[in-house]
Structures are given as C-alpha cells and as structure tokens.
Backbone as CSV, one residue per row, in Angstrom:
resi,resn,N_x,N_y,N_z,CA_x,CA_y,CA_z,C_x,C_y,C_z
1,TYR,-13.112,25.292,-12.970,-12.501,25.346,-14.341,-11.084,26.018,-13.963
2,ALA,-11.066,27.022,-13.089,-9.795,27.727,-12.868,-8.744,26.801,-12.333
3,GLN,-9.241,26.263,-11.382,-8.369,25.148,-10.751,-7.613,24.140,-11.616
4,ARG,-8.170,23.579,-12.637,-7.553,22.991,-13.693,-7.055,23.829,-14.986
5,HIS,-7.290,25.039,-14.642,-6.531,25.839,-15.866,-7.419,25.495,-17.260
6,TYR,-8.538,25.211,-17.250,-9.298,24.630,-18.444,-9.725,25.841,-19.231
7,PRO,-9.666,26.251,-20.544,-9.132,24.991,-21.409,-7.506,25.032,-21.810
8,PHE,-7.017,25.597,-21.097,-5.513,25.576,-21.512,-4.556,24.493,-21.171
9,GLU,-4.930,23.756,-20.005,-4.365,22.606,-19.527,-5.080,21.495,-19.136
10,PHE,-4.821,20.420,-19.165,-5.670,19.065,-18.878,-6.949,19.157,-19.413
11,LYS,-7.177,19.687,-20.742,-8.347,19.511,-21.494,-9.089,18.313,-21.548
12,ASP,-8.398,17.009,-21.800,-8.706,15.602,-21.851,-9.113,15.268,-20.643
13,GLU,-8.432,15.366,-19.621,-8.738,14.935,-18.166,-9.848,15.679,-17.768
14,PHE,-9.983,17.082,-17.953,-11.250,17.685,-17.206,-12.517,17.242,-17.996
15,GLU,-12.521,16.938,-19.306,-13.667,16.566,-20.130,-14.331,15.170,-19.585
16,LYS,-13.164,14.284,-19.304,-13.449,12.833,-18.911,-14.244,12.859,-17.605
17,GLN,-13.948,13.897,-16.658,-14.401,13.867,-15.504,-15.678,14.824,-15.214
18,PHE,-16.024,15.366,-16.433,-17.165,16.422,-16.228,-18.531,15.931,-16.909
19,PRO,-19.562,16.128,-16.087,-19.771,16.811,-14.838,-19.322,16.008,-13.768
20,ALA,-18.855,16.325,-12.613,-18.649,15.776,-11.424,-19.498,14.681,-10.940
21,ASP,-19.353,13.578,-10.559,-20.145,12.315,-10.065,-21.046,12.964,-8.870
22,TYR,-20.255,13.798,-7.856,-21.069,14.164,-6.854,-20.187,15.472,-6.102
23,ILE,-20.740,16.074,-5.275,-20.132,17.282,-4.487,-20.893,17.376,-3.278
24,ILE,-19.838,17.579,-2.374,-20.413,17.601,-0.910,-20.115,19.043,-0.294
25,GLU,-21.037,19.598,0.655,-20.841,20.885,1.333,-22.183,21.190,2.251
26,TYR,-22.060,21.956,3.306,-22.545,22.143,3.997,-23.837,23.065,3.585
27,ILE,-25.235,23.024,4.294,-26.349,23.502,3.785,-26.442,24.843,3.642
28,ALA,-25.485,25.633,4.246,-25.659,27.167,4.018,-25.074,27.360,2.575
29,GLN,-24.537,26.523,1.698,-23.999,26.508,0.277,-24.911,26.582,-0.722
30,THR,-26.411,26.202,-0.269,-27.116,25.810,-1.135,-27.633,26.807,-2.385
31,ARG,-27.697,28.183,-1.584,-27.939,29.287,-2.643,-26.507,29.963,-3.125
32,GLY,-25.498,29.489,-2.467,-24.188,30.107,-2.748,-23.449,29.170,-3.733
33,TRP,-22.483,28.268,-3.236,-21.860,27.369,-4.048,-22.463,26.412,-4.992
34,PHE,-23.404,25.822,-4.568,-24.102,24.993,-5.441,-24.999,25.646,-6.701
35,TYR,-25.543,26.395,-6.402,-26.231,27.375,-7.220,-25.202,28.215,-8.251
36,THR,-24.277,28.574,-7.768,-23.212,29.294,-8.751,-22.687,28.357,-9.646
37,LEU,-22.112,27.081,-9.161,-21.617,26.029,-10.029,-22.499,25.621,-11.254
38,HIS,-23.801,25.542,-10.911,-24.597,25.224,-11.809,-24.927,26.492,-12.958
39,VAL,-24.875,27.510,-12.427,-25.136,28.586,-13.440,-23.947,28.922,-14.492
40,LEU,-22.728,28.896,-13.701,-21.418,28.653,-14.732,-21.536,27.890,-15.526
41,SER,-21.609,26.404,-15.017,-21.786,25.234,-15.919,-22.606,25.388,-17.148
42,ASN,-23.961,25.992,-16.749,-24.964,26.038,-17.671,-24.346,27.001,-19.025
43,ALA,-23.879,28.283,-18.444,-23.371,29.141,-19.136,-22.306,28.937,-20.322
44,LEU,-21.476,28.059,-19.773,-20.271,27.691,-20.336,-20.442,26.436,-21.314
45,PHE,-21.082,25.443,-20.845,-21.194,24.201,-21.319,-22.504,23.604,-21.618
46,SER,-23.494,24.507,-21.137,-25.062,23.948,-21.213,-25.238,22.582,-20.528
47,SER,-24.495,22.429,-19.355,-24.547,21.229,-18.782,-24.737,21.528,-17.032
48,PRO,-25.220,20.650,-16.457,-25.030,20.692,-14.979,-23.622,20.426,-14.602
49,ALA,-23.246,21.137,-13.352,-21.854,21.099,-12.868,-21.592,19.916,-12.099
50,PHE,-22.599,19.176,-11.639,-22.630,17.657,-10.759,-23.639,17.042,-10.965
51,LYS,-23.554,15.744,-10.814,-24.745,14.761,-11.059,-25.509,14.485,-9.825
52,ASN,-24.679,14.582,-8.513,-25.279,14.169,-7.363,-24.813,14.990,-6.258
53,CYS,-25.355,15.371,-5.488,-25.286,16.423,-4.087,-25.466,15.721,-2.796
54,ILE,-24.485,15.708,-2.016,-24.717,15.416,-0.362,-24.294,16.699,0.488
55,VAL,-25.684,16.939,1.090,-25.729,18.447,1.762,-25.600,17.930,3.314
56,THR,-24.641,18.494,4.059,-24.543,18.274,5.671,-25.197,19.463,6.123
57,GLY,-25.494,19.088,7.653,-25.894,20.053,8.403,-24.771,20.696,9.238
58,VAL,-25.194,21.125,10.224,-24.254,21.625,11.138,-24.031,20.965,12.524
59,ILE,-22.939,20.563,13.051,-22.678,19.781,14.126,-22.537,20.806,15.211
60,MET,-23.677,20.791,16.120,-23.690,21.696,17.275,-23.037,20.970,18.404
61,GLY,-22.902,22.098,19.461,-22.507,21.712,20.695,-23.444,20.659,21.608
62,THR,-23.046,19.986,22.682,-23.458,19.190,23.492,-24.845,19.903,24.104
63,ASP,-25.020,21.078,24.053,-26.091,21.906,24.737,-27.128,22.496,23.581
64,GLY,-26.952,22.009,22.521,-27.606,22.565,21.268,-27.285,23.914,20.648
65,ARG,-26.148,24.474,21.295,-26.029,26.017,20.808,-24.677,25.563,19.959
66,LYS,-24.335,26.485,19.001,-22.925,26.431,18.210,-21.896,26.070,19.026
67,MET,-20.876,25.511,18.713,-19.688,25.207,19.238,-18.899,26.364,19.502
68,SER,-18.609,26.498,20.693,-17.769,27.785,21.027,-16.725,27.522,22.435
69,LYS,-15.497,27.894,22.206,-14.557,27.738,23.365,-14.971,28.542,24.219
70,LEU,-15.721,29.298,24.252,-16.030,30.022,25.314,-17.282,29.304,26.245
71,PHE,-18.106,28.628,25.479,-18.987,27.783,26.138,-18.458,26.450,26.803
72,LYS,-17.391,26.047,26.018,-16.734,24.692,26.161,-17.928,23.660,26.064
73,ASN,-18.767,23.625,25.219,-19.629,22.723,25.056,-19.489,21.621,24.076
74,TYR,-18.335,21.030,24.005,-18.121,20.042,23.022,-16.871,19.383,23.754
75,PRO,-16.835,17.992,23.655,-15.772,17.364,23.793,-14.373,17.454,23.025
76,ASP,-13.385,17.676,23.740,-12.105,17.768,23.008,-11.636,16.788,21.904
77,PRO,-11.603,17.323,20.570,-11.478,16.344,19.504,-10.229,15.351,19.748
78,LYS,-9.096,15.693,20.195,-8.245,15.127,20.575,-8.321,13.895,21.362
79,MET,-9.049,14.278,22.544,-9.611,13.293,23.386,-10.568,12.225,22.700
80,VAL,-11.307,12.661,22.168,-12.280,11.709,21.354,-11.717,10.646,20.468
81,LEU,-10.539,11.112,19.740,-9.697,10.278,18.846,-8.847,9.226,19.596
82,GLN,-8.395,9.801,20.742,-7.741,8.976,21.689,-8.330,7.936,22.329
83,LYS,-9.549,8.423,22.853,-10.429,7.531,23.676,-11.371,6.674,23.005
84,TYR,-11.900,6.954,21.853,-12.839,6.302,21.081,-12.437,5.860,19.754
85,GLY,-11.462,6.405,19.051,-10.810,6.137,17.745,-11.578,6.907,16.433
86,GLY,-10.896,6.957,15.605,-11.379,7.702,14.505,-12.555,6.808,13.783
87,GLU,-12.733,5.654,13.895,-13.865,4.891,13.277,-15.118,4.986,14.182
88,ALA,-15.064,5.350,15.473,-16.097,5.183,16.216,-16.765,6.823,15.885
89,TYR,-15.795,7.695,15.836,-16.243,9.062,15.468,-16.911,9.159,14.062
90,ARG,-16.375,8.458,12.950,-16.779,8.393,11.789,-18.160,7.756,11.687
91,LEU,-18.354,6.769,12.284,-19.611,5.962,12.409,-20.792,6.805,12.725
92,SER,-20.444,7.496,14.089,-21.492,8.339,14.816,-22.007,9.421,13.644
93,LEU,-20.967,10.121,13.195,-21.311,11.131,11.973,-22.163,10.560,10.755
94,MET,-21.521,9.536,10.309,-22.207,9.102,9.083,-23.332,8.211,9.231
95,SER,-23.672,8.057,10.577,-25.229,7.527,10.652,-26.224,8.462,11.065
96,SER,-25.887,9.882,11.264,-26.607,10.962,11.860,-27.332,11.638,10.709
97,VAL,-28.055,12.296,11.311,-28.902,13.329,10.167,-28.168,14.497,9.695
98,VAL,-27.109,14.600,10.361,-26.300,15.678,9.819,-25.776,15.355,8.265
99,MET,-26.053,14.136,7.716,-25.553,13.856,6.293,-26.752,14.119,5.712
100,VAL,-27.876,14.500,5.996,-28.720,14.646,4.993,-29.514,16.138,5.231
101,GLY,-28.596,16.879,5.720,-28.803,18.438,5.784,-29.333,18.896,7.213
102,GLU,-29.441,18.015,8.195,-29.760,18.502,9.223,-28.971,18.754,10.471
103,ASN,-29.263,19.393,11.421,-28.323,19.680,12.656,-28.421,18.680,13.538
104,VAL,-27.168,18.603,14.094,-27.287,17.388,14.970,-26.296,18.008,16.098
105,ASN,-26.564,17.537,17.455,-25.853,17.932,18.696,-24.676,16.925,18.915
106,ILE,-23.470,17.102,18.975,-22.376,16.092,19.239,-22.594,15.575,20.655
107,ASP,-22.635,14.064,20.493,-22.692,13.439,21.798,-21.786,12.289,22.125
108,GLU,-20.951,12.599,22.922,-19.884,11.529,23.343,-20.369,10.135,23.625
109,LYS,-21.674,9.914,24.325,-22.103,8.786,24.449,-22.292,7.650,23.265
110,ASP,-22.732,8.584,22.013,-22.833,7.975,20.921,-21.336,7.473,20.348
111,PHE,-20.292,8.001,20.640,-19.158,7.418,20.316,-18.723,6.204,20.834
112,GLU,-19.285,6.078,22.141,-18.893,4.895,23.213,-19.885,3.793,22.614
113,ASP,-21.118,4.032,22.272,-22.028,3.014,21.722,-21.704,2.331,20.429
114,LYS,-20.811,3.341,19.529,-20.296,2.774,18.356,-19.146,1.576,18.773
115,VAL,-18.449,1.987,19.819,-17.228,1.204,20.383,-17.743,-0.054,20.615
116,LYS,-18.802,-0.022,21.595,-19.614,-0.946,22.347,-20.290,-1.930,21.375
117,ASN,-21.083,-1.556,20.340,-21.885,-2.320,19.702,-21.451,-2.793,18.587
118,ILE,-20.411,-2.045,17.967,-20.009,-2.379,16.400,-18.439,-2.811,16.580
119,LEU,-17.751,-1.868,16.921,-16.320,-2.119,16.833,-15.683,-3.294,17.676
120,LEU,-15.957,-3.226,18.744,-15.417,-4.401,19.777,-16.137,-5.806,19.288
121,PRO,-17.523,-5.997,19.135,-17.891,-7.139,18.556,-17.291,-7.671,17.323
122,LEU,-16.837,-6.735,16.285,-16.260,-7.063,15.085,-14.910,-7.283,15.319
123,TRP,-14.271,-6.646,16.344,-12.753,-7.242,16.754,-12.571,-8.442,17.433
124,ASN,-13.774,-8.582,18.055,-13.727,-10.234,19.188,-14.010,-11.238,17.963
125,SER,-14.929,-10.994,16.987,-15.241,-11.885,16.106,-13.895,-12.228,15.183
126,LEU,-13.202,-11.456,14.690,-12.013,-11.508,14.085,-10.879,-12.271,14.716
127,LYS,-10.870,-12.043,16.281,-9.740,-12.515,17.143,-10.424,-14.011,17.358
128,TYR,-11.683,-14.363,17.363,-12.163,-15.486,17.512,-11.807,-16.443,16.498
129,LEU,-11.864,-16.016,15.137,-11.583,-16.697,14.100,-9.989,-17.043,13.946
130,THR,-9.175,-16.045,14.184,-7.647,-16.421,14.252,-7.451,-17.327,15.158
131,THR,-8.094,-16.997,16.275,-7.608,-18.077,17.524,-7.763,-19.426,17.304
132,TYR,-8.956,-19.771,16.669,-9.345,-21.126,16.372,-8.676,-21.571,15.082
133,ALA,-8.428,-20.534,14.151,-7.737,-21.230,12.927,-6.422,-21.692,13.275
134,GLN,-5.518,-20.850,14.109,-4.371,-21.195,14.670,-4.066,-22.671,15.454
135,ILE,-5.145,-22.733,16.368,-5.166,-23.893,17.051,-5.508,-25.274,16.163
136,ASN,-6.323,-24.974,15.149,-6.430,-26.019,14.397,-5.733,-26.166,13.328
137,ASP,-4.492,-25.110,13.185,-4.002,-25.218,11.837,-4.620,-25.299,10.598
138,TRP,-5.624,-24.011,10.318,-6.537,-24.013,9.459,-6.205,-22.894,8.626
139,GLU,-6.275,-22.979,7.322,-5.868,-21.795,6.309,-7.203,-21.635,5.379
140,PRO,-7.614,-20.640,4.966,-8.857,-20.360,4.210,-8.374,-20.986,2.885
141,SER,-9.838,-21.255,2.229,-9.801,-21.615,0.644,-10.368,-20.408,-0.065
142,PHE,-9.637,-20.149,-1.025,-10.218,-19.024,-1.974,-11.138,-19.370,-3.084
143,ASN,-11.557,-20.669,-2.975,-12.412,-21.201,-4.092,-13.795,-20.749,-3.700
144,GLU,-14.505,-19.835,-4.636,-15.850,-19.008,-4.383,-16.731,-19.966,-4.308
145,ASN,-16.482,-21.021,-5.182,-17.698,-22.187,-5.301,-17.811,-23.180,-4.223
146,GLN,-16.998,-23.013,-3.231,-16.961,-23.853,-2.168,-18.149,-23.388,-1.065
147,THR,-19.165,-24.293,-0.869,-20.342,-23.852,0.023,-20.623,-24.909,0.906
148,SER,-21.310,-24.159,2.125,-21.345,-25.238,3.182,-23.042,-25.516,3.183
149,LYS,-23.385,-26.915,3.584,-24.822,-27.276,3.542,-25.255,-27.269,4.971
150,HIS,-24.375,-26.847,6.092,-24.913,-26.416,7.373,-25.781,-25.218,7.654
151,PRO,-27.085,-25.279,8.141,-28.162,-24.149,8.065,-27.455,-23.117,8.542
152,LEU,-26.694,-23.194,9.641,-26.275,-21.810,10.223,-25.288,-21.060,9.233
153,ASP,-24.470,-21.850,8.768,-23.492,-21.400,7.672,-24.495,-20.767,6.536
154,ARG,-25.398,-21.284,6.034,-26.192,-20.798,5.071,-26.919,-19.756,5.368
155,TRP,-27.330,-19.710,6.586,-28.021,-18.525,7.234,-26.988,-17.252,7.216
156,MET,-25.876,-17.596,7.531,-24.930,-16.501,7.861,-24.485,-15.707,6.502
157,ILE,-24.390,-16.634,5.581,-24.077,-16.257,4.115,-24.967,-15.532,3.519
158,SER,-26.220,-16.160,3.877,-27.578,-15.132,3.125,-27.423,-13.715,3.982
159,LYS,-27.083,-13.569,5.180,-27.020,-12.369,5.635,-25.931,-11.387,5.203
160,THR,-24.784,-12.016,4.866,-23.996,-11.305,4.223,-24.248,-10.874,2.962
161,ASN,-24.611,-11.797,2.053,-25.028,-11.376,0.675,-26.184,-10.196,0.701
162,LYS,-26.973,-10.398,1.773,-27.875,-9.256,1.752,-27.641,-7.951,2.202
163,LEU,-26.366,-7.823,2.984,-25.704,-6.507,3.626,-25.109,-6.107,2.186
164,ILE,-24.415,-6.988,1.590,-23.474,-6.349,0.356,-24.522,-5.751,-0.824
165,GLN,-25.520,-6.441,-0.860,-26.630,-5.710,-1.759,-27.134,-4.394,-1.133
166,GLU,-27.832,-4.523,-0.166,-28.353,-3.223,0.484,-27.307,-2.062,0.806
167,PHE,-26.440,-2.438,1.255,-25.164,-1.587,1.406,-24.758,-0.756,0.165
168,SER,-24.559,-1.571,-0.858,-24.146,-0.950,-1.984,-25.223,-0.081,-2.652
169,GLN,-26.470,-0.641,-2.638,-27.533,0.422,-3.274,-27.725,1.607,-2.558
170,GLN,-27.404,1.602,-1.016,-27.438,2.759,-0.497,-26.613,3.765,-0.664
171,LEU,-25.186,3.360,-0.873,-24.075,4.013,-1.327,-24.412,4.748,-2.820
172,GLU,-24.812,3.669,-3.617,-25.093,4.159,-4.976,-25.995,5.308,-5.049
173,ASN,-26.777,5.336,-4.136,-27.990,6.302,-3.966,-27.442,7.601,-3.069
174,TYR,-26.293,7.587,-2.637,-25.744,8.590,-1.891,-26.379,8.902,-0.653
175,ASN,-26.971,7.609,-0.152,-27.995,7.804,1.245,-26.749,7.125,2.129
176,ILE,-25.850,8.154,2.918,-24.952,7.366,3.535,-25.502,7.023,5.124
177,PRO,-26.419,7.809,5.852,-26.808,7.046,7.080,-27.502,5.755,6.822
178,ASN,-28.418,5.615,5.892,-29.114,4.423,5.632,-27.683,3.247,5.466
179,ALA,-27.095,3.564,4.845,-25.658,2.439,4.748,-24.939,2.083,5.791
180,THR,-24.794,3.261,6.609,-24.177,2.936,7.935,-24.937,2.410,8.912
181,LYS,-26.334,2.707,8.997,-27.106,1.808,9.790,-27.346,0.403,9.679
182,LEU,-26.836,-0.136,8.563,-26.961,-1.578,8.238,-25.765,-2.293,8.966
183,ILE,-24.808,-1.709,9.230,-23.790,-2.404,9.927,-23.850,-3.236,11.190
184,GLN,-24.675,-2.312,12.265,-24.714,-3.027,13.594,-25.682,-4.095,13.581
185,PRO,-26.888,-4.259,12.588,-27.485,-5.347,12.625,-26.849,-6.513,12.182
186,PHE,-25.855,-6.407,11.194,-25.085,-7.461,10.527,-24.192,-7.909,11.713
187,ILE,-23.202,-7.008,12.366,-22.506,-7.437,13.469,-23.127,-8.178,14.679
188,ASP,-24.350,-7.726,14.809,-25.148,-8.487,15.768,-25.530,-9.949,15.257
189,ASP,-25.908,-10.013,14.215,-26.181,-11.583,13.665,-24.874,-12.480,13.695
190,LEU,-23.762,-11.596,13.278,-22.522,-12.331,13.267,-22.053,-12.803,14.584
191,SER,-21.867,-11.920,15.369,-21.152,-12.157,16.796,-22.101,-12.702,17.841
192,ARG,-23.336,-12.273,17.844,-24.201,-12.766,18.969,-25.077,-13.783,18.672
193,TRP,-25.177,-14.137,17.307,-26.043,-15.235,16.762,-25.130,-16.513,16.372
194,TYR,-24.450,-16.086,15.008,-23.866,-17.143,14.401,-22.588,-17.614,15.187
195,ILE,-21.910,-16.703,15.873,-20.613,-17.460,16.380,-21.047,-18.187,17.581
196,ARG,-21.899,-17.411,18.497,-22.609,-18.208,19.657,-23.070,-19.526,19.365
197,GLN,-23.756,-19.733,18.368,-24.766,-20.639,18.055,-23.483,-22.044,17.376
198,SER,-22.387,-21.480,17.116,-21.587,-22.328,16.521,-20.172,-22.517,17.245
199,ARG,-20.224,-22.221,18.505,-19.019,-22.322,19.263,-18.544,-23.694,19.310
200,ASP,-19.302,-24.847,19.456,-18.841,-26.261,19.610,-18.237,-26.827,18.032
201,ARG,-18.617,-26.102,17.325,-18.098,-26.465,15.974,-16.658,-25.631,15.747
202,PHE,-16.344,-24.518,16.125,-15.197,-23.898,16.042,-14.225,-24.535,16.921
203,VAL,-14.623,-24.867,18.053,-13.817,-25.691,19.174,-13.320,-26.848,18.371
204,ASN,-14.073,-27.625,17.832,-13.694,-28.729,17.166,-13.077,-28.684,15.779
205,GLY,-12.884,-27.372,15.352,-12.097,-27.134,14.261,-12.755,-27.476,12.851
206,ASP,-13.962,-27.289,12.963,-15.084,-27.529,11.842,-14.545,-26.621,10.648
207,LYS,-14.133,-27.196,9.543,-13.576,-26.320,8.490,-14.821,-25.598,7.671
208,GLN,-15.898,-25.975,7.624,-17.047,-25.225,7.071,-17.387,-23.822,8.007
209,ALA,-17.272,-24.189,9.084,-17.568,-23.118,10.176,-16.393,-22.156,9.959
210,LEU,-15.233,-22.346,9.896,-14.128,-21.472,9.882,-14.003,-20.765,8.789
211,GLN,-14.385,-21.390,7.577,-14.501,-20.840,6.246,-15.485,-19.905,5.984
212,THR,-16.825,-20.221,6.541,-17.760,-19.347,6.440,-17.689,-18.181,7.216
213,LEU,-16.943,-18.207,8.442,-16.883,-17.071,9.222,-15.737,-16.145,8.482
214,TRP,-14.637,-16.747,8.304,-13.758,-16.087,7.198,-14.373,-15.390,6.030
215,ALA,-15.129,-16.084,5.381,-15.732,-15.388,4.069,-16.648,-14.365,4.519
216,CYS,-17.448,-14.412,5.438,-18.080,-13.368,5.990,-17.525,-12.090,6.351
217,LEU,-16.180,-12.316,7.284,-15.596,-11.300,7.613,-15.007,-10.386,6.279
218,VAL,-14.442,-11.351,5.478,-13.795,-10.793,4.220,-14.686,-9.974,3.435
219,ASN,-15.832,-10.469,3.158,-16.622,-9.731,2.363,-17.113,-8.640,3.175
220,PHE,-17.523,-8.561,4.450,-17.954,-7.323,5.143,-16.616,-6.224,5.067
221,ALA,-15.380,-6.751,5.285,-14.620,-5.743,5.199,-14.422,-4.938,3.686
222,LYS,-14.545,-5.547,2.580,-14.643,-5.086,1.302,-15.788,-4.308,0.990
223,THR,-16.952,-4.683,1.532,-18.340,-3.844,1.441,-18.156,-2.663,2.290
224,THR,-17.819,-2.628,3.616,-17.943,-1.490,4.278,-16.593,-0.609,4.523
225,ALA,-15.668,-0.976,3.583,-14.140,-0.301,4.012,-14.412,1.325,3.492
226,PRO,-15.385,1.744,2.662,-15.557,3.154,2.537,-15.974,4.004,3.749
227,LEU,-16.336,3.154,4.548,-17.063,3.907,5.897,-16.359,3.569,7.336
228,ILE,-15.619,2.331,7.244,-14.645,2.018,8.348,-13.339,1.404,7.741
229,PRO,-12.524,2.433,7.320,-11.430,1.810,6.542,-10.357,1.413,7.313
230,PHE,-10.065,1.598,8.609,-8.975,1.233,9.401,-9.314,-0.054,9.812
231,ILE,-10.330,-0.631,10.528,-10.320,-1.831,10.934,-10.552,-2.730,9.629
232,THR,-11.398,-2.274,8.696,-11.345,-3.265,7.591,-10.331,-3.532,6.730
233,GLU,-9.214,-2.492,6.792,-7.985,-2.632,6.212,-7.187,-3.921,7.046
234,TYR,-7.184,-3.581,8.322,-6.671,-4.673,9.356,-7.153,-6.241,9.015
235,ILE,-8.784,-6.137,9.011,-9.161,-7.346,8.806,-8.700,-7.928,7.296
236,TRP,-8.481,-7.242,6.118,-7.791,-7.619,4.913,-6.364,-8.123,5.331
237,GLN,-5.598,-7.214,6.121,-4.143,-7.681,6.255,-4.086,-8.964,6.956
238,THR,-4.904,-9.461,7.811,-5.020,-10.354,8.636,-5.363,-11.801,8.069
239,LEU,-6.552,-11.354,7.208,-7.373,-12.674,6.929,-6.956,-13.276,5.339
240,VAL,-6.379,-12.272,4.417,-6.254,-12.500,3.162,-4.786,-12.208,2.803
241,LEU,-4.095,-11.204,3.145,-2.823,-11.049,2.506,-1.816,-12.261,2.687
242,PRO,-1.830,-12.732,4.095,-0.888,-13.710,4.421,-1.115,-15.008,3.642
243,PHE,-2.497,-15.214,3.231,-2.521,-16.399,2.438,-2.871,-16.493,1.008
244,ASN,-2.807,-15.258,0.606,-2.955,-15.003,-1.186,-2.070,-13.865,-1.560
245,THR,-1.137,-14.173,-2.057,-0.066,-13.314,-2.399,-0.451,-12.436,-3.505
246,ASN,-1.340,-13.058,-4.222,-1.848,-12.047,-5.492,-2.768,-11.095,-5.215
247,SER,-3.122,-10.873,-3.982,-4.089,-9.709,-3.431,-3.367,-8.406,-3.423
248,PRO,-3.903,-7.372,-3.758,-3.341,-5.895,-3.567,-3.207,-5.432,-2.053
C-alpha cells in the first residue's frame, strides 16, 4: 500500500488490482511476509492480500550444502548461461521441486539434459520445417478451418490440442512443475515420431504435412511462451511474422 501511496495516489488503479492474483516468495517467508500481508490487508480492507501463492524452496549446492564461495559447490552462473543458455536453466528450475517449496541441489547435468532432450530437438524441428518449406516454395495458410485427413497429421494435431489444454490448466492452477514436465513428451512426439514417420511426405513437399508441422510449432510457441520465452519468440518471428503482417 505504501509503494502505491494508497489512498493518496493511484486509488483507482490499486483497487482494480487488489487483491493480487498471486505472490511468490521462498518458504522462509511463510510466517513473515505472507502472514503479515494478510494481517494488514484484513485489518485495513477485511480482505486477503492475494488470491494465490507460489512458494519456492532453496537451491542448494551440488553437495547438498548451502551454496558458498568458500566451498565452491556450485557451477559458475555465467558459465551456465554461456554453455547451456537461459532456457535450459529456466526449464531445469521450473520443473523441479523447488517450485513447490522443497529444496533442490543444483545439477549441471540437468541443464545438459534439457538442451539435449528439449531445446535441440525443438530447434531441429523448426529447421526441418523451414528447410523443406524453402525447397518446395511453400508458405503457411492462416485458415484455421483447414484440416488434414492424414492419420499422422490428425494424431499430431490431437497431441498439440492436448498439450494446450493440459498446459493451460496447470498454469491456471499455478502448478509450474507439472506444466513444465508436459513439454518434453510433446517434443518427443513431434520430433521422434511425427517428423520421422513423415519424412517422405516432407521431402515430396506434401502441403498438409508442412501445414501440420507449422501449426503445431506455432501453437506450441504460443502455449509455452511463459516458460521458454526466447526460443518460442524466435519460432514466432520465423514462422508467423514474415507471412502475416497483422500479427503483433
């Protein structure tokens, strides 16, 4: 309330945003910050201060002890970002128990796994599409009613719709780890099953196969952008903006 100088300034703005949709802090604030906010809010407004709460645990060193420069029990953060990238780091943390109030040991191998099993297959799927789109001089259709009758296409579209539904549901319930863990199985289905089983169709410039892969990647990007914003933004800029000038 002091931050907004309420009620002397921004009164309407504050009241539209109160109580907050959610708040996030680490678990040691359970009896401090979280509790105090509710006490003050109930005293002043007879209302809770926030509707939802995400409580994080503590990220420990590689040996299970608290991170310490003396112990050197953690990988250098700059090295992690340079070697694996921010997306792998974010995926590792967002899928871990640290997002549900438990402690977790930082593990460089998990960053490597996220690159190997999610980011590289996703990147290769994008490059696969753009390569055969250019070879066959193909451009996407933005007609949402355009559907394919090929069983592989229908299967992959079904998998994409399922991801959208379940991912959105988990985010709406503020269950970040469950949402994040849906990403890798989808990438497996897309890269290791759909693309591999459809290679001849892509080589021959099958328009339905190209359209299906395009639609799945675009919908995946829109769905998972809150958790992997960098690569999904690149997918959007590559697959949508050059063909649809009305897109933001």
